[in-house]
Amino acid sequence: MPFTNQAATAEEEAYRHIQNKLRMGQYPPNSRLIADDIATQIGVSRMPVREALRRLAGDGLVILRSNRSCIVAGLTLDELYENFEIRSVLEGLAIRLAMPHIDQDVIAELEFLLDRMEFAGSKSGTDWVVRHQEFHNYIVRLSGRPKLIRQIAAQHIIIEPYMRIWFDSIEKPISARQEHQELINAFKSGDVNLAETVIKEHILETAPLLAEYASPNRRPSA
């Protein structure tokens, strides 16, 4: 029987559990995370949960305080804009790295994912967020850079609860299909500079729209 590091497995389980709760907005920004309570919920000891929280702090998703407490990281408007700025650069790089792997099968898959996104948007904003994430994740994975993929995923997780708040207020972005189709068209052209520009503009143009709904009472610092 192969050796299994049970502590590492428990830590990974705790990490994925908390990460998913954060993504779904079930741990609101600035709320306190109690390791003992989380450990009881998923049936592991406290130590793997504490290690998972340290990893999540490294991802920027939670904040560990000097008194050993842990809170969910919230975003000011400045931080929300910064998130999109970081994403635009990282996903622009991912696009460049992915470009040599774009072929007809990839194009067909992207068009399929775009159709699923459009269908989901006609049914549920929450479903649209999930399908939108699938579309972007598929492209990012083509970069073949595990660290880059993880960094982009962390940025998406931070912003996902705010995306869900956004969709509580609107049906879906009217121009969403057009913007994503423009990216697919850029891939078809083989023009890596165009594809990078399209993804960066798409990400940066979303920030002010999301900010209006996600943090209506917050203001950027002077």
mmCIF file with all atom_site columns, N, CA and C in Angstrom, residues 59-113:
data_model
loop_
_atom_site.group_PDB
_atom_site.id
_atom_site.type_symbol
_atom_site.label_atom_id
_atom_site.label_alt_id
_atom_site.label_comp_id
_atom_site.label_asym_id
_atom_site.label_entity_id
_atom_site.label_seq_id
_atom_site.pdbx_PDB_ins_code
_atom_site.Cartn_x
_atom_site.Cartn_y
_atom_site.Cartn_z
_atom_site.occupancy
_atom_site.B_iso_or_equiv
_atom_site.pdbx_formal_charge
_atom_site.auth_seq_id
_atom_site.auth_comp_id
_atom_site.auth_asym_id
_atom_site.auth_atom_id
_atom_site.pdbx_PDB_model_num
ATOM 1   N N  . ASP A 1 59  ? -1.995  33.484 -0.022  1.00 0.00 ? 59  ASP A N  1
ATOM 2   C CA . ASP A 1 59  ? -2.740  33.773 -1.254  1.00 0.00 ? 59  ASP A CA 1
ATOM 3   C C  . ASP A 1 59  ? -3.400  35.151 -1.208  1.00 0.00 ? 59  ASP A C  1
ATOM 4   N N  . GLY A 1 60  ? -3.392  35.769 -0.025  1.00 0.00 ? 60  GLY A N  1
ATOM 5   C CA . GLY A 1 60  ? -4.037  37.066 0.125   1.00 0.00 ? 60  GLY A CA 1
ATOM 6   C C  . GLY A 1 60  ? -5.528  36.983 0.404   1.00 0.00 ? 60  GLY A C  1
ATOM 7   N N  . LEU A 1 61  ? -6.027  35.785 0.720   1.00 0.00 ? 61  LEU A N  1
ATOM 8   C CA . LEU A 1 61  ? -7.466  35.598 0.917   1.00 0.00 ? 61  LEU A CA 1
ATOM 9   C C  . LEU A 1 61  ? -7.910  35.832 2.357   1.00 0.00 ? 61  LEU A C  1
ATOM 10  N N  . VAL A 1 62  ? -7.009  35.627 3.313   1.00 0.00 ? 62  VAL A N  1
ATOM 11  C CA . VAL A 1 62  ? -7.322  35.877 4.720   1.00 0.00 ? 62  VAL A CA 1
ATOM 12  C C  . VAL A 1 62  ? -6.164  36.646 5.341   1.00 0.00 ? 62  VAL A C  1
ATOM 13  N N  . ILE A 1 63  ? -6.407  37.195 6.521   1.00 0.00 ? 63  ILE A N  1
ATOM 14  C CA . ILE A 1 63  ? -5.391  37.966 7.237   1.00 0.00 ? 63  ILE A CA 1
ATOM 15  C C  . ILE A 1 63  ? -5.181  37.336 8.606   1.00 0.00 ? 63  ILE A C  1
ATOM 16  N N  . LEU A 1 64  ? -3.944  36.950 8.889   1.00 0.00 ? 64  LEU A N  1
ATOM 17  C CA . LEU A 1 64  ? -3.589  36.412 10.205  1.00 0.00 ? 64  LEU A CA 1
ATOM 18  C C  . LEU A 1 64  ? -3.114  37.559 11.085  1.00 0.00 ? 64  LEU A C  1
ATOM 19  N N  . ARG A 1 65  ? -3.691  37.664 12.273  1.00 0.00 ? 65  ARG A N  1
ATOM 20  C CA . ARG A 1 65  ? -3.335  38.744 13.187  1.00 0.00 ? 65  ARG A CA 1
ATOM 21  C C  . ARG A 1 65  ? -2.390  38.250 14.267  1.00 0.00 ? 65  ARG A C  1
ATOM 22  N N  . SER A 1 66  ? -1.769  39.211 14.945  1.00 0.00 ? 66  SER A N  1
ATOM 23  C CA . SER A 1 66  ? -0.756  38.874 15.957  1.00 0.00 ? 66  SER A CA 1
ATOM 24  C C  . SER A 1 66  ? -1.350  38.122 17.142  1.00 0.00 ? 66  SER A C  1
ATOM 25  N N  . ASN A 1 67  ? -2.641  38.266 17.379  1.00 0.00 ? 67  ASN A N  1
ATOM 26  C CA . ASN A 1 67  ? -3.288  37.549 18.489  1.00 0.00 ? 67  ASN A CA 1
ATOM 27  C C  . ASN A 1 67  ? -3.773  36.162 18.077  1.00 0.00 ? 67  ASN A C  1
ATOM 28  N N  . ARG A 1 68  ? -3.304  35.682 16.909  1.00 0.00 ? 68  ARG A N  1
ATOM 29  C CA . ARG A 1 68  ? -3.606  34.351 16.374  1.00 0.00 ? 68  ARG A CA 1
ATOM 30  C C  . ARG A 1 68  ? -5.010  34.246 15.789  1.00 0.00 ? 68  ARG A C  1
ATOM 31  N N  . SER A 1 69  ? -5.731  35.361 15.714  1.00 0.00 ? 69  SER A N  1
ATOM 32  C CA . SER A 1 69  ? -7.039  35.321 15.069  1.00 0.00 ? 69  SER A CA 1
ATOM 33  C C  . SER A 1 69  ? -6.863  35.446 13.558  1.00 0.00 ? 69  SER A C  1
ATOM 34  N N  . CYS A 1 70  ? -7.913  35.122 12.835  1.00 0.00 ? 70  CYS A N  1
ATOM 35  C CA . CYS A 1 70  ? -7.869  35.140 11.373  1.00 0.00 ? 70  CYS A CA 1
ATOM 36  C C  . CYS A 1 70  ? -9.163  35.736 10.856  1.00 0.00 ? 70  CYS A C  1
ATOM 37  N N  . ILE A 1 71  ? -9.058  36.697 9.937   1.00 0.00 ? 71  ILE A N  1
ATOM 38  C CA . ILE A 1 71  ? -10.249 37.290 9.345   1.00 0.00 ? 71  ILE A CA 1
ATOM 39  C C  . ILE A 1 71  ? -10.179 37.192 7.822   1.00 0.00 ? 71  ILE A C  1
ATOM 40  N N  . VAL A 1 72  ? -11.342 37.223 7.204   1.00 0.00 ? 72  VAL A N  1
ATOM 41  C CA . VAL A 1 72  ? -11.433 37.174 5.752   1.00 0.00 ? 72  VAL A CA 1
ATOM 42  C C  . VAL A 1 72  ? -11.035 38.532 5.192   1.00 0.00 ? 72  VAL A C  1
ATOM 43  N N  . ALA A 1 73  ? -10.158 38.528 4.219   1.00 0.00 ? 73  ALA A N  1
ATOM 44  C CA . ALA A 1 73  ? -9.704  39.782 3.617   1.00 0.00 ? 73  ALA A CA 1
ATOM 45  C C  . ALA A 1 73  ? -10.841 40.427 2.834   1.00 0.00 ? 73  ALA A C  1
ATOM 46  N N  . GLY A 1 74  ? -11.104 41.681 3.108   1.00 0.00 ? 74  GLY A N  1
ATOM 47  C CA . GLY A 1 74  ? -12.075 42.450 2.345   1.00 0.00 ? 74  GLY A CA 1
ATOM 48  C C  . GLY A 1 74  ? -11.341 43.403 1.411   1.00 0.00 ? 74  GLY A C  1
ATOM 49  N N  . LEU A 1 75  ? -12.045 43.928 0.429   1.00 0.00 ? 75  LEU A N  1
ATOM 50  C CA . LEU A 1 75  ? -11.427 44.821 -0.543  1.00 0.00 ? 75  LEU A CA 1
ATOM 51  C C  . LEU A 1 75  ? -11.974 46.236 -0.419  1.00 0.00 ? 75  LEU A C  1
ATOM 52  N N  . THR A 1 76  ? -11.088 47.210 -0.329  1.00 0.00 ? 76  THR A N  1
ATOM 53  C CA . THR A 1 76  ? -11.477 48.599 -0.550  1.00 0.00 ? 76  THR A CA 1
ATOM 54  C C  . THR A 1 76  ? -11.583 48.804 -2.051  1.00 0.00 ? 76  THR A C  1
ATOM 55  N N  . LEU A 1 77  ? -12.074 49.955 -2.468  1.00 0.00 ? 77  LEU A N  1
ATOM 56  C CA . LEU A 1 77  ? -12.138 50.217 -3.908  1.00 0.00 ? 77  LEU A CA 1
ATOM 57  C C  . LEU A 1 77  ? -10.745 50.226 -4.535  1.00 0.00 ? 77  LEU A C  1
ATOM 58  N N  . ASP A 1 78  ? -9.777  50.797 -3.824  1.00 0.00 ? 78  ASP A N  1
ATOM 59  C CA . ASP A 1 78  ? -8.407  50.785 -4.344  1.00 0.00 ? 78  ASP A CA 1
ATOM 60  C C  . ASP A 1 78  ? -7.929  49.356 -4.574  1.00 0.00 ? 78  ASP A C  1
ATOM 61  N N  . GLU A 1 79  ? -8.202  48.491 -3.606  1.00 0.00 ? 79  GLU A N  1
ATOM 62  C CA . GLU A 1 79  ? -7.752  47.099 -3.702  1.00 0.00 ? 79  GLU A CA 1
ATOM 63  C C  . GLU A 1 79  ? -8.504  46.357 -4.797  1.00 0.00 ? 79  GLU A C  1
ATOM 64  N N  . LEU A 1 80  ? -9.789  46.683 -4.972  1.00 0.00 ? 80  LEU A N  1
ATOM 65  C CA . LEU A 1 80  ? -10.560 46.055 -6.041  1.00 0.00 ? 80  LEU A CA 1
ATOM 66  C C  . LEU A 1 80  ? -9.957  46.404 -7.409  1.00 0.00 ? 80  LEU A C  1
ATOM 67  N N  . TYR A 1 81  ? -9.666  47.682 -7.605  1.00 0.00 ? 81  TYR A N  1
ATOM 68  C CA . TYR A 1 81  ? -9.039  48.096 -8.864  1.00 0.00 ? 81  TYR A CA 1
ATOM 69  C C  . TYR A 1 81  ? -7.668  47.439 -9.032  1.00 0.00 ? 81  TYR A C  1
ATOM 70  N N  . GLU A 1 82  ? -6.919  47.359 -7.940  1.00 0.00 ? 82  GLU A N  1
ATOM 71  C CA . GLU A 1 82  ? -5.595  46.743 -8.017  1.00 0.00 ? 82  GLU A CA 1
ATOM 72  C C  . GLU A 1 82  ? -5.706  45.279 -8.420  1.00 0.00 ? 82  GLU A C  1
ATOM 73  N N  . ASN A 1 83  ? -6.722  44.595 -7.898  1.00 0.00 ? 83  ASN A N  1
ATOM 74  C CA . ASN A 1 83  ? -6.942  43.193 -8.267  1.00 0.00 ? 83  ASN A CA 1
ATOM 75  C C  . ASN A 1 83  ? -7.072  43.045 -9.775  1.00 0.00 ? 83  ASN A C  1
ATOM 76  N N  . PHE A 1 84  ? -7.869  43.913 -10.385 1.00 0.00 ? 84  PHE A N  1
ATOM 77  C CA . PHE A 1 84  ? -8.068  43.833 -11.831 1.00 0.00 ? 84  PHE A CA 1
ATOM 78  C C  . PHE A 1 84  ? -6.805  44.227 -12.594 1.00 0.00 ? 84  PHE A C  1
ATOM 79  N N  . GLU A 1 85  ? -6.049  45.170 -12.055 1.00 0.00 ? 85  GLU A N  1
ATOM 80  C CA . GLU A 1 85  ? -4.789  45.546 -12.701 1.00 0.00 ? 85  GLU A CA 1
ATOM 81  C C  . GLU A 1 85  ? -3.804  44.382 -12.690 1.00 0.00 ? 85  GLU A C  1
ATOM 82  N N  . ILE A 1 86  ? -3.704  43.699 -11.553 1.00 0.00 ? 86  ILE A N  1
ATOM 83  C CA . ILE A 1 86  ? -2.818  42.536 -11.449 1.00 0.00 ? 86  ILE A CA 1
ATOM 84  C C  . ILE A 1 86  ? -3.281  41.439 -12.401 1.00 0.00 ? 86  ILE A C  1
ATOM 85  N N  . ARG A 1 87  ? -4.576  41.177 -12.395 1.00 0.00 ? 87  ARG A N  1
ATOM 86  C CA . ARG A 1 87  ? -5.119  40.147 -13.279 1.00 0.00 ? 87  ARG A CA 1
ATOM 87  C C  . ARG A 1 87  ? -4.840  40.451 -14.737 1.00 0.00 ? 87  ARG A C  1
ATOM 88  N N  . SER A 1 88  ? -4.970  41.715 -15.120 1.00 0.00 ? 88  SER A N  1
ATOM 89  C CA . SER A 1 88  ? -4.763  42.063 -16.532 1.00 0.00 ? 88  SER A CA 1
ATOM 90  C C  . SER A 1 88  ? -3.344  41.728 -16.971 1.00 0.00 ? 88  SER A C  1
ATOM 91  N N  . VAL A 1 89  ? -2.375  41.985 -16.095 1.00 0.00 ? 89  VAL A N  1
ATOM 92  C CA . VAL A 1 89  ? -0.975  41.690 -16.426 1.00 0.00 ? 89  VAL A CA 1
ATOM 93  C C  . VAL A 1 89  ? -0.733  40.178 -16.454 1.00 0.00 ? 89  VAL A C  1
ATOM 94  N N  . LEU A 1 90  ? -1.212  39.487 -15.412 1.00 0.00 ? 90  LEU A N  1
ATOM 95  C CA . LEU A 1 90  ? -0.973  38.049 -15.323 1.00 0.00 ? 90  LEU A CA 1
ATOM 96  C C  . LEU A 1 90  ? -1.683  37.286 -16.444 1.00 0.00 ? 90  LEU A C  1
ATOM 97  N N  . GLU A 1 91  ? -2.923  37.644 -16.721 1.00 0.00 ? 91  GLU A N  1
ATOM 98  C CA . GLU A 1 91  ? -3.650  36.935 -17.784 1.00 0.00 ? 91  GLU A CA 1
ATOM 99  C C  . GLU A 1 91  ? -3.130  37.334 -19.163 1.00 0.00 ? 91  GLU A C  1
ATOM 100 N N  . GLY A 1 92  ? -2.611  38.555 -19.278 1.00 0.00 ? 92  GLY A N  1
ATOM 101 C CA . GLY A 1 92  ? -1.951  38.927 -20.522 1.00 0.00 ? 92  GLY A CA 1
ATOM 102 C C  . GLY A 1 92  ? -0.748  38.033 -20.787 1.00 0.00 ? 92  GLY A C  1
ATOM 103 N N  . LEU A 1 93  ? 0.035   37.768 -19.734 1.00 0.00 ? 93  LEU A N  1
ATOM 104 C CA . LEU A 1 93  ? 1.177   36.861 -19.859 1.00 0.00 ? 93  LEU A CA 1
ATOM 105 C C  . LEU A 1 93  ? 0.708   35.448 -20.187 1.00 0.00 ? 93  LEU A C  1
ATOM 106 N N  . ALA A 1 94  ? -0.352  35.005 -19.518 1.00 0.00 ? 94  ALA A N  1
ATOM 107 C CA . ALA A 1 94  ? -0.883  33.662 -19.776 1.00 0.00 ? 94  ALA A CA 1
ATOM 108 C C  . ALA A 1 94  ? -1.305  33.516 -21.235 1.00 0.00 ? 94  ALA A C  1
ATOM 109 N N  . ILE A 1 95  ? -1.913  34.575 -21.776 1.00 0.00 ? 95  ILE A N  1
ATOM 110 C CA . ILE A 1 95  ? -2.326  34.553 -23.184 1.00 0.00 ? 95  ILE A CA 1
ATOM 111 C C  . ILE A 1 95  ? -1.113  34.365 -24.092 1.00 0.00 ? 95  ILE A C  1
ATOM 112 N N  . ARG A 1 96  ? -0.048  35.100 -23.816 1.00 0.00 ? 96  ARG A N  1
ATOM 113 C CA . ARG A 1 96  ? 1.173   34.995 -24.629 1.00 0.00 ? 96  ARG A CA 1
ATOM 114 C C  . ARG A 1 96  ? 1.719   33.564 -24.595 1.00 0.00 ? 96  ARG A C  1
ATOM 115 N N  . LEU A 1 97  ? 1.727   32.975 -23.416 1.00 0.00 ? 97  LEU A N  1
ATOM 116 C CA . LEU A 1 97  ? 2.258   31.617 -23.270 1.00 0.00 ? 97  LEU A CA 1
ATOM 117 C C  . LEU A 1 97  ? 1.329   30.577 -23.877 1.00 0.00 ? 97  LEU A C  1
ATOM 118 N N  . ALA A 1 98  ? 0.030   30.890 -23.882 1.00 0.00 ? 98  ALA A N  1
ATOM 119 C CA . ALA A 1 98  ? -0.954  29.936 -24.402 1.00 0.00 ? 98  ALA A CA 1
ATOM 120 C C  . ALA A 1 98  ? -0.998  29.930 -25.927 1.00 0.00 ? 98  ALA A C  1
ATOM 121 N N  . MET A 1 99  ? -0.608  31.035 -26.545 1.00 0.00 ? 99  MET A N  1
ATOM 122 C CA . MET A 1 99  ? -0.815  31.224 -27.982 1.00 0.00 ? 99  MET A CA 1
ATOM 123 C C  . MET A 1 99  ? -0.257  30.079 -28.843 1.00 0.00 ? 99  MET A C  1
ATOM 124 N N  . PRO A 1 100 ? 0.942   29.543 -28.536 1.00 0.00 ? 100 PRO A N  1
ATOM 125 C CA . PRO A 1 100 ? 1.447   28.451 -29.382 1.00 0.00 ? 100 PRO A CA 1
ATOM 126 C C  . PRO A 1 100 ? 0.594   27.184 -29.322 1.00 0.00 ? 100 PRO A C  1
ATOM 127 N N  . HIS A 1 101 ? -0.273  27.083 -28.310 1.00 0.00 ? 101 HIS A N  1
ATOM 128 C CA . HIS A 1 101 ? -1.089  25.879 -28.132 1.00 0.00 ? 101 HIS A CA 1
ATOM 129 C C  . HIS A 1 101 ? -2.492  26.030 -28.721 1.00 0.00 ? 101 HIS A C  1
ATOM 130 N N  . ILE A 1 102 ? -2.776  27.205 -29.301 1.00 0.00 ? 102 ILE A N  1
ATOM 131 C CA . ILE A 1 102 ? -4.099  27.437 -29.868 1.00 0.00 ? 102 ILE A CA 1
ATOM 132 C C  . ILE A 1 102 ? -4.213  26.737 -31.216 1.00 0.00 ? 102 ILE A C  1
ATOM 133 N N  . ASP A 1 103 ? -5.185  25.834 -31.315 1.00 0.00 ? 103 ASP A N  1
ATOM 134 C CA . ASP A 1 103 ? -5.466  25.178 -32.596 1.00 0.00 ? 103 ASP A CA 1
ATOM 135 C C  . ASP A 1 103 ? -6.987  25.118 -32.771 1.00 0.00 ? 103 ASP A C  1
ATOM 136 N N  . GLN A 1 104 ? -7.436  24.423 -33.788 1.00 0.00 ? 104 GLN A N  1
ATOM 137 C CA . GLN A 1 104 ? -8.869  24.377 -34.075 1.00 0.00 ? 104 GLN A CA 1
ATOM 138 C C  . GLN A 1 104 ? -9.655  23.718 -32.943 1.00 0.00 ? 104 GLN A C  1
ATOM 139 N N  . ASP A 1 105 ? -9.060  22.719 -32.295 1.00 0.00 ? 105 ASP A N  1
ATOM 140 C CA . ASP A 1 105 ? -9.747  22.067 -31.183 1.00 0.00 ? 105 ASP A CA 1
ATOM 141 C C  . ASP A 1 105 ? -9.934  23.037 -30.016 1.00 0.00 ? 105 ASP A C  1
ATOM 142 N N  . VAL A 1 106 ? -8.908  23.844 -29.746 1.00 0.00 ? 106 VAL A N  1
ATOM 143 C CA . VAL A 1 106 ? -9.000  24.836 -28.669 1.00 0.00 ? 106 VAL A CA 1
ATOM 144 C C  . VAL A 1 106 ? -10.061 25.881 -29.008 1.00 0.00 ? 106 VAL A C  1
ATOM 145 N N  . ILE A 1 107 ? -10.060 26.353 -30.238 1.00 0.00 ? 107 ILE A N  1
ATOM 146 C CA . ILE A 1 107 ? -11.057 27.341 -30.671 1.00 0.00 ? 107 ILE A CA 1
ATOM 147 C C  . ILE A 1 107 ? -12.471 26.770 -30.505 1.00 0.00 ? 107 ILE A C  1
ATOM 148 N N  . ALA A 1 108 ? -12.653 25.522 -30.894 1.00 0.00 ? 108 ALA A N  1
ATOM 149 C CA . ALA A 1 108 ? -13.965 24.886 -30.780 1.00 0.00 ? 108 ALA A CA 1
ATOM 150 C C  . ALA A 1 108 ? -14.393 24.794 -29.313 1.00 0.00 ? 108 ALA A C  1
ATOM 151 N N  . GLU A 1 109 ? -13.454 24.463 -28.449 1.00 0.00 ? 109 GLU A N  1
ATOM 152 C CA . GLU A 1 109 ? -13.771 24.367 -27.019 1.00 0.00 ? 109 GLU A CA 1
ATOM 153 C C  . GLU A 1 109 ? -14.131 25.736 -26.447 1.00 0.00 ? 109 GLU A C  1
ATOM 154 N N  . LEU A 1 110 ? -13.400 26.768 -26.837 1.00 0.00 ? 110 LEU A N  1
ATOM 155 C CA . LEU A 1 110 ? -13.701 28.111 -26.359 1.00 0.00 ? 110 LEU A CA 1
ATOM 156 C C  . LEU A 1 110 ? -15.083 28.570 -26.831 1.00 0.00 ? 110 LEU A C  1
ATOM 157 N N  . GLU A 1 111 ? -15.431 28.262 -28.056 1.00 0.00 ? 111 GLU A N  1
ATOM 158 C CA . GLU A 1 111 ? -16.746 28.643 -28.550 1.00 0.00 ? 111 GLU A CA 1
ATOM 159 C C  . GLU A 1 111 ? -17.847 27.870 -27.821 1.00 0.00 ? 111 GLU A C  1
ATOM 160 N N  . PHE A 1 112 ? -17.567 26.614 -27.483 1.00 0.00 ? 112 PHE A N  1
ATOM 161 C CA . PHE A 1 112 ? -18.510 25.826 -26.695 1.00 0.00 ? 112 PHE A CA 1
ATOM 162 C C  . PHE A 1 112 ? -18.687 26.429 -25.300 1.00 0.00 ? 112 PHE A C  1
ATOM 163 N N  . LEU A 1 113 ? -17.573 26.803 -24.663 1.00 0.00 ? 113 LEU A N  1
ATOM 164 C CA . LEU A 1 113 ? -17.634 27.409 -23.333 1.00 0.00 ? 113 LEU A CA 1
ATOM 165 C C  . LEU A 1 113 ? -18.357 28.751 -23.374 1.00 0.00 ? 113 LEU A C  1
#
